[in-house]
PDB file of C-alpha atoms in Angstrom:
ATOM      1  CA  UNK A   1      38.160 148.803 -56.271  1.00 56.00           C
ATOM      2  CA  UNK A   2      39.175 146.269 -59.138  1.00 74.00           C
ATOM      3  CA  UNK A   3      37.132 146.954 -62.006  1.00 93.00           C
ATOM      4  CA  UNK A   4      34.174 145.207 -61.356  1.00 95.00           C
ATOM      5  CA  UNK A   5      33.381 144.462 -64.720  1.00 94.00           C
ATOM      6  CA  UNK A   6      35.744 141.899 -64.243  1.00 93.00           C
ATOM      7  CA  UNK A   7      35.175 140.048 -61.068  1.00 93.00           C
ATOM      8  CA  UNK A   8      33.713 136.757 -60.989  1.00 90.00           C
ATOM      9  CA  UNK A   9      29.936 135.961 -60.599  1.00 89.00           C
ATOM     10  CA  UNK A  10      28.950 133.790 -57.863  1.00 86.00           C
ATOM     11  CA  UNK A  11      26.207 131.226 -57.568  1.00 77.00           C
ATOM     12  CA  UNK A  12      23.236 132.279 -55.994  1.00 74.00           C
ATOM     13  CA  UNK A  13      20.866 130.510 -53.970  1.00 78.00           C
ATOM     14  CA  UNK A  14      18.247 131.470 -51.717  1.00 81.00           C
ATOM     15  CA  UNK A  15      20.995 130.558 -48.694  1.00 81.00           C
ATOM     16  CA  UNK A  16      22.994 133.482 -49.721  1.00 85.00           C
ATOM     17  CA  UNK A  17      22.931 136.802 -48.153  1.00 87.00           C
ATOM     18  CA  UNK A  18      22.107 139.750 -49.875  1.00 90.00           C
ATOM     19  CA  UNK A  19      24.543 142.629 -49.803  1.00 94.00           C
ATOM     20  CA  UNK A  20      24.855 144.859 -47.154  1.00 96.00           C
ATOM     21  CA  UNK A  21      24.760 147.994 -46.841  1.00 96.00           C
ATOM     22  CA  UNK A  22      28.259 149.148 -46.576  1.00 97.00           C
ATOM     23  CA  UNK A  23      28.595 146.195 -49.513  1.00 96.00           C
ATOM     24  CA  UNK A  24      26.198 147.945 -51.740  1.00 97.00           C
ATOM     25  CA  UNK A  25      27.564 151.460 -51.302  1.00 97.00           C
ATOM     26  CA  UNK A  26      31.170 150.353 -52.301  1.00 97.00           C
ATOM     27  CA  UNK A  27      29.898 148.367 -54.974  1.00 97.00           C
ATOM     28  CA  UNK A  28      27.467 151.664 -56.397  1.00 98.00           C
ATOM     29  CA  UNK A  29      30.664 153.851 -56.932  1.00 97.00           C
ATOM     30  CA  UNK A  30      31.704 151.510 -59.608  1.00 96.00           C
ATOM     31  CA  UNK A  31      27.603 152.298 -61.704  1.00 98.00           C
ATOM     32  CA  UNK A  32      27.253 155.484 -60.231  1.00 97.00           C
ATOM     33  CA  UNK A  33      24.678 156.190 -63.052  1.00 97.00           C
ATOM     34  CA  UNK A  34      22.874 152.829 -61.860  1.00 98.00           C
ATOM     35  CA  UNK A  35      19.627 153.877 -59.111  1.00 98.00           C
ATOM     36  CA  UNK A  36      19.109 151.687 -56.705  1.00 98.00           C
ATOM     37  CA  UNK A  37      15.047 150.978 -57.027  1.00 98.00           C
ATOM     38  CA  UNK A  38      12.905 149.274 -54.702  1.00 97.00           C
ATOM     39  CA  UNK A  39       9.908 147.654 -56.284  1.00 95.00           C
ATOM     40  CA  UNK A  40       7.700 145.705 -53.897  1.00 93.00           C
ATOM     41  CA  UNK A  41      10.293 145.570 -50.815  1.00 94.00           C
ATOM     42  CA  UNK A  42      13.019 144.573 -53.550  1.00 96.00           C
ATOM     43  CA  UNK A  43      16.002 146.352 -54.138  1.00 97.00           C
ATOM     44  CA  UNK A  44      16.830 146.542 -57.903  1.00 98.00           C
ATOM     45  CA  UNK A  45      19.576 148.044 -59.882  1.00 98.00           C
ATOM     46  CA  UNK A  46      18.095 150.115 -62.782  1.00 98.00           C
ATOM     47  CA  UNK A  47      19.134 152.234 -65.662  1.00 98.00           C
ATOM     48  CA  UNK A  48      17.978 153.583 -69.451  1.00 98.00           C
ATOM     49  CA  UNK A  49      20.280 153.952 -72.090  1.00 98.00           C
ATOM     50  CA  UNK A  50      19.258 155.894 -75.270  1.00 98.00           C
ATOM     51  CA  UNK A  51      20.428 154.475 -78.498  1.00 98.00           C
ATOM     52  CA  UNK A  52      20.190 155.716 -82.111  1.00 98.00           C
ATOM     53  CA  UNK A  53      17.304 153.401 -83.220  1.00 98.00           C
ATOM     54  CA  UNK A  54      15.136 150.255 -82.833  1.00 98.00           C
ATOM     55  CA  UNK A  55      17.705 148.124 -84.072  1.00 98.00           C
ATOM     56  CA  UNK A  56      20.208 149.578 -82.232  1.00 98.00           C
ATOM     57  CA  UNK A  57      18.127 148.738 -79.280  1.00 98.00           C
ATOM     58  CA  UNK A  58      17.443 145.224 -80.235  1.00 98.00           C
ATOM     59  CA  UNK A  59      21.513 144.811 -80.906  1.00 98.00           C
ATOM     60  CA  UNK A  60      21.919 146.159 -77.225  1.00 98.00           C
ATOM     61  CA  UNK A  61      19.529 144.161 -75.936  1.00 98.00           C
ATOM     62  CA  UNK A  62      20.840 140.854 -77.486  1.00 98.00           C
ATOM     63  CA  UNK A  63      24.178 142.037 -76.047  1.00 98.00           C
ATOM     64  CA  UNK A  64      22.479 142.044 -72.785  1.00 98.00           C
ATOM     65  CA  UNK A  65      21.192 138.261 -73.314  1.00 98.00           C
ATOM     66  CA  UNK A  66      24.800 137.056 -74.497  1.00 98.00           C
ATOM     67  CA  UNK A  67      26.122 138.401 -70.751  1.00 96.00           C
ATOM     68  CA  UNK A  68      22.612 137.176 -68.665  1.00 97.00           C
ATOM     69  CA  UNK A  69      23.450 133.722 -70.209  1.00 97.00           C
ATOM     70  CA  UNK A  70      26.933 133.453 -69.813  1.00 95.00           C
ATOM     71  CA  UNK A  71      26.028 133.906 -65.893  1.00 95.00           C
ATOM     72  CA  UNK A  72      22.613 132.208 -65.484  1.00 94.00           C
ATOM     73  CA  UNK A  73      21.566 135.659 -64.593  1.00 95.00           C
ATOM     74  CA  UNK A  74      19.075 137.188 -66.238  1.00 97.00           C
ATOM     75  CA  UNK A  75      17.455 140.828 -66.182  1.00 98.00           C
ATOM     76  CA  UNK A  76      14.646 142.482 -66.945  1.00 98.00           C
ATOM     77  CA  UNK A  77      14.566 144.647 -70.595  1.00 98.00           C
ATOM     78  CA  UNK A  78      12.016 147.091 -71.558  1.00 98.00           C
ATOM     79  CA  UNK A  79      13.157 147.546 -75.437  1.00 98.00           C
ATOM     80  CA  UNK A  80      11.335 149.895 -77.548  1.00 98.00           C
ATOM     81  CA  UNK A  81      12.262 152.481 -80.148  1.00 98.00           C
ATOM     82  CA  UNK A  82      15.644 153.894 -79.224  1.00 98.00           C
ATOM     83  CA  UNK A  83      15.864 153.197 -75.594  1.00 98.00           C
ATOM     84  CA  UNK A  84      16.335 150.104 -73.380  1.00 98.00           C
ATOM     85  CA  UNK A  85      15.741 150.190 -69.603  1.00 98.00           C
ATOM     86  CA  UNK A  86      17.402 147.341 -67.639  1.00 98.00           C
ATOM     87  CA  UNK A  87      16.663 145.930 -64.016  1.00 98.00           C
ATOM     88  CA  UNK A  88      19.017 143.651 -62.212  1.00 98.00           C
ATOM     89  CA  UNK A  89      18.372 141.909 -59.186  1.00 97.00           C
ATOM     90  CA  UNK A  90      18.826 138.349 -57.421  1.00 95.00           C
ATOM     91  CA  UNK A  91      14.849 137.128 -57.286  1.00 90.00           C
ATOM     92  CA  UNK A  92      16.717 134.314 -54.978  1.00 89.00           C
ATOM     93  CA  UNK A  93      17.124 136.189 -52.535  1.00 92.00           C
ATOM     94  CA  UNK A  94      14.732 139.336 -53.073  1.00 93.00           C
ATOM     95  CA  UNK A  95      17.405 141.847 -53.671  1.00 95.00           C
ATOM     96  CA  UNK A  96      20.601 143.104 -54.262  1.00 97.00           C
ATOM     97  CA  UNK A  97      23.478 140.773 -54.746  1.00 96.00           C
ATOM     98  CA  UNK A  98      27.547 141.505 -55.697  1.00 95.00           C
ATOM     99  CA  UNK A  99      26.205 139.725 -59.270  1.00 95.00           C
ATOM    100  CA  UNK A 100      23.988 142.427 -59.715  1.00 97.00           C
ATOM    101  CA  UNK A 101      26.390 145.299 -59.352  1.00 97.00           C
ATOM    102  CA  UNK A 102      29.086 143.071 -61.775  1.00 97.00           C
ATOM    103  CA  UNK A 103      26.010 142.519 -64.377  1.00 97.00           C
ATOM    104  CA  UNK A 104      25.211 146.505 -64.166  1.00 98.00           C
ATOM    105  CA  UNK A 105      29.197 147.131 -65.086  1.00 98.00           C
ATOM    106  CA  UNK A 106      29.243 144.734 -68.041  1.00 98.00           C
ATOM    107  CA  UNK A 107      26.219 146.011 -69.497  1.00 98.00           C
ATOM    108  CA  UNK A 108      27.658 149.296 -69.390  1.00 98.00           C
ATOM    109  CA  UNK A 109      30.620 147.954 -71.028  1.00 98.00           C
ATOM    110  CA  UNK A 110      28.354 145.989 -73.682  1.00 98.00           C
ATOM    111  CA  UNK A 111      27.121 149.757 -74.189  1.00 98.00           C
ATOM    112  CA  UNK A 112      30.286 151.972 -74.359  1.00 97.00           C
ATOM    113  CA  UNK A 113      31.370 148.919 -76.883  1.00 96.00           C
ATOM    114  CA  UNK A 114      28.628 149.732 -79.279  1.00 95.00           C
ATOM    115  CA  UNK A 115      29.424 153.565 -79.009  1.00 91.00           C
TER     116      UNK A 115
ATOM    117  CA  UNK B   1     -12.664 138.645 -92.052  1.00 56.00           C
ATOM    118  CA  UNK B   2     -10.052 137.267 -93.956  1.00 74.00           C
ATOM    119  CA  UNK B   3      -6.259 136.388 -92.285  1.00 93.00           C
ATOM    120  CA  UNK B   4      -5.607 139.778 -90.550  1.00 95.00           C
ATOM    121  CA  UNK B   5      -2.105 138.801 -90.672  1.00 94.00           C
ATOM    122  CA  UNK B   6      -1.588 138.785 -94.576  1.00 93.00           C
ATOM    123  CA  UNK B   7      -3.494 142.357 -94.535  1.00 93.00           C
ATOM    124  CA  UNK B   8      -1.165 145.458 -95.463  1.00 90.00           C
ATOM    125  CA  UNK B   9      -0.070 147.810 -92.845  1.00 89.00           C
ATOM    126  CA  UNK B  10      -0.613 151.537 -94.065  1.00 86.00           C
ATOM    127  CA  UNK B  11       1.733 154.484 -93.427  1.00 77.00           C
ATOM    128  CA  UNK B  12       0.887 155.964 -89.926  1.00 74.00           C
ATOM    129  CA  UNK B  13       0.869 160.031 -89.765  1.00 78.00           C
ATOM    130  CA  UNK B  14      -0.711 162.570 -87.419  1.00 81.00           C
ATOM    131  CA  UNK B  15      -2.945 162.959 -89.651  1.00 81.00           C
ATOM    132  CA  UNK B  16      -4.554 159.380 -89.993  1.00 85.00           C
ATOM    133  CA  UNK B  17      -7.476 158.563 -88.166  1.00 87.00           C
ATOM    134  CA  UNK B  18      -7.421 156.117 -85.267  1.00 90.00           C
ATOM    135  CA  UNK B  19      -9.890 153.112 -85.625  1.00 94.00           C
ATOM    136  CA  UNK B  20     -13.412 153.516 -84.943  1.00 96.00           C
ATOM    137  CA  UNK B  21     -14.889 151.710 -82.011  1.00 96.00           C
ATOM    138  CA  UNK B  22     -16.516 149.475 -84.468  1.00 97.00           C
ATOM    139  CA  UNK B  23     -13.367 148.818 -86.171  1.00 96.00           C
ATOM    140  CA  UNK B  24     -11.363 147.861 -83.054  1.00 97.00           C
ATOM    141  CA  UNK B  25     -14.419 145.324 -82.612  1.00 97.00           C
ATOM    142  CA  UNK B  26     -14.478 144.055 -85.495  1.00 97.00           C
ATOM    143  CA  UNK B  27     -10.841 143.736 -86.025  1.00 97.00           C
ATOM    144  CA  UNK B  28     -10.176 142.366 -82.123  1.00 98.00           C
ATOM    145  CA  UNK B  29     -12.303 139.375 -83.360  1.00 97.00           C
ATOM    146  CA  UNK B  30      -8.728 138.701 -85.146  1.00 97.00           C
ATOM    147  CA  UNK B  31      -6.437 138.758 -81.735  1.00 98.00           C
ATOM    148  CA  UNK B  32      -8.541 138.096 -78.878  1.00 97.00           C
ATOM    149  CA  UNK B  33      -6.231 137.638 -76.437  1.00 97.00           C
ATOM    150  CA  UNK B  34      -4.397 140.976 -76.726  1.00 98.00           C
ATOM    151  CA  UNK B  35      -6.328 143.418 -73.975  1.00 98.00           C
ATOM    152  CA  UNK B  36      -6.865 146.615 -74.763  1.00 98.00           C
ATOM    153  CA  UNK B  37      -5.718 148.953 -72.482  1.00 98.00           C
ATOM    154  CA  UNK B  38      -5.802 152.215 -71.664  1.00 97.00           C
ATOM    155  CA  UNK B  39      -2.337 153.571 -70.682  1.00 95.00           C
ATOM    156  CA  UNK B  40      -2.201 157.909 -70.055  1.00 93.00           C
ATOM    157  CA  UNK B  41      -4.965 158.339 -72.066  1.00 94.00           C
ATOM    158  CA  UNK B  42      -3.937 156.190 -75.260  1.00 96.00           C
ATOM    159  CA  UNK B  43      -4.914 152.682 -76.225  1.00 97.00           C
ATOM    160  CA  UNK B  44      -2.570 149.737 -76.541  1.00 98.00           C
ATOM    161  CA  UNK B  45      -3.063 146.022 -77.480  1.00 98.00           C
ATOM    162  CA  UNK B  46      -1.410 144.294 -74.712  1.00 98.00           C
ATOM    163  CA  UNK B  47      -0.255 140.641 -74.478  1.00 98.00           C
ATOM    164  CA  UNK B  48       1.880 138.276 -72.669  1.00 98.00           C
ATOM    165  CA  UNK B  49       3.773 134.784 -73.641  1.00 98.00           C
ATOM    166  CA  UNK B  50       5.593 132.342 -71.982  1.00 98.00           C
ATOM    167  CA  UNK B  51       8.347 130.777 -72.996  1.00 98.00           C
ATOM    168  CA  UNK B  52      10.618 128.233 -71.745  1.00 98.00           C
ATOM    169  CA  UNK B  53      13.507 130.355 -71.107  1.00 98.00           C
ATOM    170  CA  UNK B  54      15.178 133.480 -71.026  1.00 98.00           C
ATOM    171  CA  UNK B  55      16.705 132.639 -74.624  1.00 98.00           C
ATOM    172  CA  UNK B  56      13.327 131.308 -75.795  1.00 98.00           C
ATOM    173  CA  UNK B  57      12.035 134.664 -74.644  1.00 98.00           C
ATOM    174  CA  UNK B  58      15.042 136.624 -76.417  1.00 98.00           C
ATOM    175  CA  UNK B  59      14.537 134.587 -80.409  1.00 98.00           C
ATOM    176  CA  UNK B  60      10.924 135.746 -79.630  1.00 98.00           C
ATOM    177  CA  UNK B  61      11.899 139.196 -79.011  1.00 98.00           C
ATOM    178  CA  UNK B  62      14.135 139.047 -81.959  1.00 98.00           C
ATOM    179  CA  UNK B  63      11.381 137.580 -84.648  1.00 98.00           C
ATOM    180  CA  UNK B  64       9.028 140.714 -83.042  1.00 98.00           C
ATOM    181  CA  UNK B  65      11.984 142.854 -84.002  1.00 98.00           C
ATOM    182  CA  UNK B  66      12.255 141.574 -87.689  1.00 98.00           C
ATOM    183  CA  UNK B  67       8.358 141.836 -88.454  1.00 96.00           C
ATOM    184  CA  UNK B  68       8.403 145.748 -86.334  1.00 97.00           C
ATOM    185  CA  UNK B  69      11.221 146.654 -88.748  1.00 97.00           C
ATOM    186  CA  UNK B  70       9.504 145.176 -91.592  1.00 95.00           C
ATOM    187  CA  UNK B  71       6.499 147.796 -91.034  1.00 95.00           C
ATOM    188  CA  UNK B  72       9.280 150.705 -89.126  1.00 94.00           C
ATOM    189  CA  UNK B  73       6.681 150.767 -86.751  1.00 95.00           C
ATOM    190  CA  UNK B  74       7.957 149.736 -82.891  1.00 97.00           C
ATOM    191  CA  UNK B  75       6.210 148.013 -80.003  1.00 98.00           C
ATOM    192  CA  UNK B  76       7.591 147.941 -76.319  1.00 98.00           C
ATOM    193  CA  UNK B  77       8.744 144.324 -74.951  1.00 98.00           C
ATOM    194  CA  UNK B  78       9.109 143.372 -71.728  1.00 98.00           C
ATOM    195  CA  UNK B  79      11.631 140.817 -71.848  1.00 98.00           C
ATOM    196  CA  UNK B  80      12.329 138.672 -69.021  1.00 98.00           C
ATOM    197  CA  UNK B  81      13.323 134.894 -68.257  1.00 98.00           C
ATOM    198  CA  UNK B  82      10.487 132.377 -69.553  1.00 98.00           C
ATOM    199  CA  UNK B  83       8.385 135.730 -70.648  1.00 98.00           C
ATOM    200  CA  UNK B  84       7.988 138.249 -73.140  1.00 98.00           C
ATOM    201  CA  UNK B  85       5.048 141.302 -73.082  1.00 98.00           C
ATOM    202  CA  UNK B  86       4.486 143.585 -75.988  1.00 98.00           C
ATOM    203  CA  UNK B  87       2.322 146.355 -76.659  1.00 98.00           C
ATOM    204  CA  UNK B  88       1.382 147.826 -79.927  1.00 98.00           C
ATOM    205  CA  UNK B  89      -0.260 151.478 -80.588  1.00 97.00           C
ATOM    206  CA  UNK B  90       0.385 153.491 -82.309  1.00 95.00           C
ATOM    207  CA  UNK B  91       2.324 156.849 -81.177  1.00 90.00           C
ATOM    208  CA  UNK B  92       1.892 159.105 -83.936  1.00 89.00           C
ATOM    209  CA  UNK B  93      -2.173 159.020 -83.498  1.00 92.00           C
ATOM    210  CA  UNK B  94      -1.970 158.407 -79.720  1.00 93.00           C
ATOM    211  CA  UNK B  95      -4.210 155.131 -79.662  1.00 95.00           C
ATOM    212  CA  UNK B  96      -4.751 152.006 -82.390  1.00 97.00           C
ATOM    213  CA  UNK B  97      -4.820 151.943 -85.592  1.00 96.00           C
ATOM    214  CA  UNK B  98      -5.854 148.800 -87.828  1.00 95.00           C
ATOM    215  CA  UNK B  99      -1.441 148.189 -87.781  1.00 95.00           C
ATOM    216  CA  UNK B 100      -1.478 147.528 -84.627  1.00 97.00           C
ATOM    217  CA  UNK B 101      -3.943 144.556 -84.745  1.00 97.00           C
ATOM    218  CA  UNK B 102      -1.953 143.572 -87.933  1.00 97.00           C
ATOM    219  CA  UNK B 103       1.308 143.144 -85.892  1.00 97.00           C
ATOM    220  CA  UNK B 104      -0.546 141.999 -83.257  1.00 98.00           C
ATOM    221  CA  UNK B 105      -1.851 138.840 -85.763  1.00 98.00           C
ATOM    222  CA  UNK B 106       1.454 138.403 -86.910  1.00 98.00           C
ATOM    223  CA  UNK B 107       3.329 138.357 -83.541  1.00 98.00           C
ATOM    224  CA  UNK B 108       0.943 135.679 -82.670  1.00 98.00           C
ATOM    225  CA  UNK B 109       2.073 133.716 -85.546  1.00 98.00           C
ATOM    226  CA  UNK B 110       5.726 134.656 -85.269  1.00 98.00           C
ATOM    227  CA  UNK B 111       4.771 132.704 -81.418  1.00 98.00           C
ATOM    228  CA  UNK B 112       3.182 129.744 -82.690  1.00 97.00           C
ATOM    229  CA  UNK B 113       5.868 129.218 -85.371  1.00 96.00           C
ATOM    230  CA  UNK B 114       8.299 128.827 -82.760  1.00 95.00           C
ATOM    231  CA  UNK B 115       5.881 126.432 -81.014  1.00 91.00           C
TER     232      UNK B 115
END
């Protein structure tokens, strides 16, 4: 696969399918360090990243807003000292959507770009 | 009791005592509408905002950030679109400690000066 940083966001609506299964398992090897949650029957892409500080973590997180905004997509950020976890899903459609996985690979490049 | 806000935090250590139940009375007076909760054990002031948008929720986040650095002592936010939660306690002591209601006065006023 392309990297899937750099595909192109769709818009999502509550008429759009989630992705299936085969879809979700292709898209996973690209954030392989992503799980795959479900919370309430919905299927969220989740991960923590440790970083040196709270202001590290704040700097990450704003990162995250910058690429949530760009995309009218937006996550969910537990920030506290050192450490920010981040969910992605599509509350549209009460799951997983290609978006998600392409949000989970720029956040990991937002990361590796602070490193 | 006079504008819990403007009060001085004090260093946090091990070895300082966590507020009396009368203090946490007595001082909640100041922020009553952070809960108290009990999380594993420890005590946390707990509170959530709305906010009119996931960038609105993210300047909020980012004013908490500047008045937690201000004191080096770190809630967690939950940061999400149109909503921000944050809980103060204080680690060290494993409950509250008269800081906590401090920050929780001045996020409260960081909030309303946005408003």
């Amino acid at each position: 696969m392309s990297d899937l940083k750099e595909h192109s966001c769709e818009a999502c609506s509550p008429n759009v399918p989630k992705a299936t299964e085969e879809e979700k398992q292709q898209l996973h090897k690209s954030v392989p360090d992503w799980e795959i949650l479900n919370i309430d029957g919905e299927e969220q892409l989740y991960k923590v990243y440790k970083l040196k500080n709270f202001v590290k973590a704040l700097e990450f997180t704003n990162k995250i807003g910058d690429l949530a905004e760009a995309e009218n997509h937006h996550p969910v950020i537990v920030l506290e000292y050192g450490k920010v976890a981040v969910s992605w899903w599509s509350h549209e459609i009460g799951g997983l959507h290609k978006n998600d996985f392409i949000l989970a690979a720029r956040t990991d490049a937002a990361f590796n770009d602070m490193q």
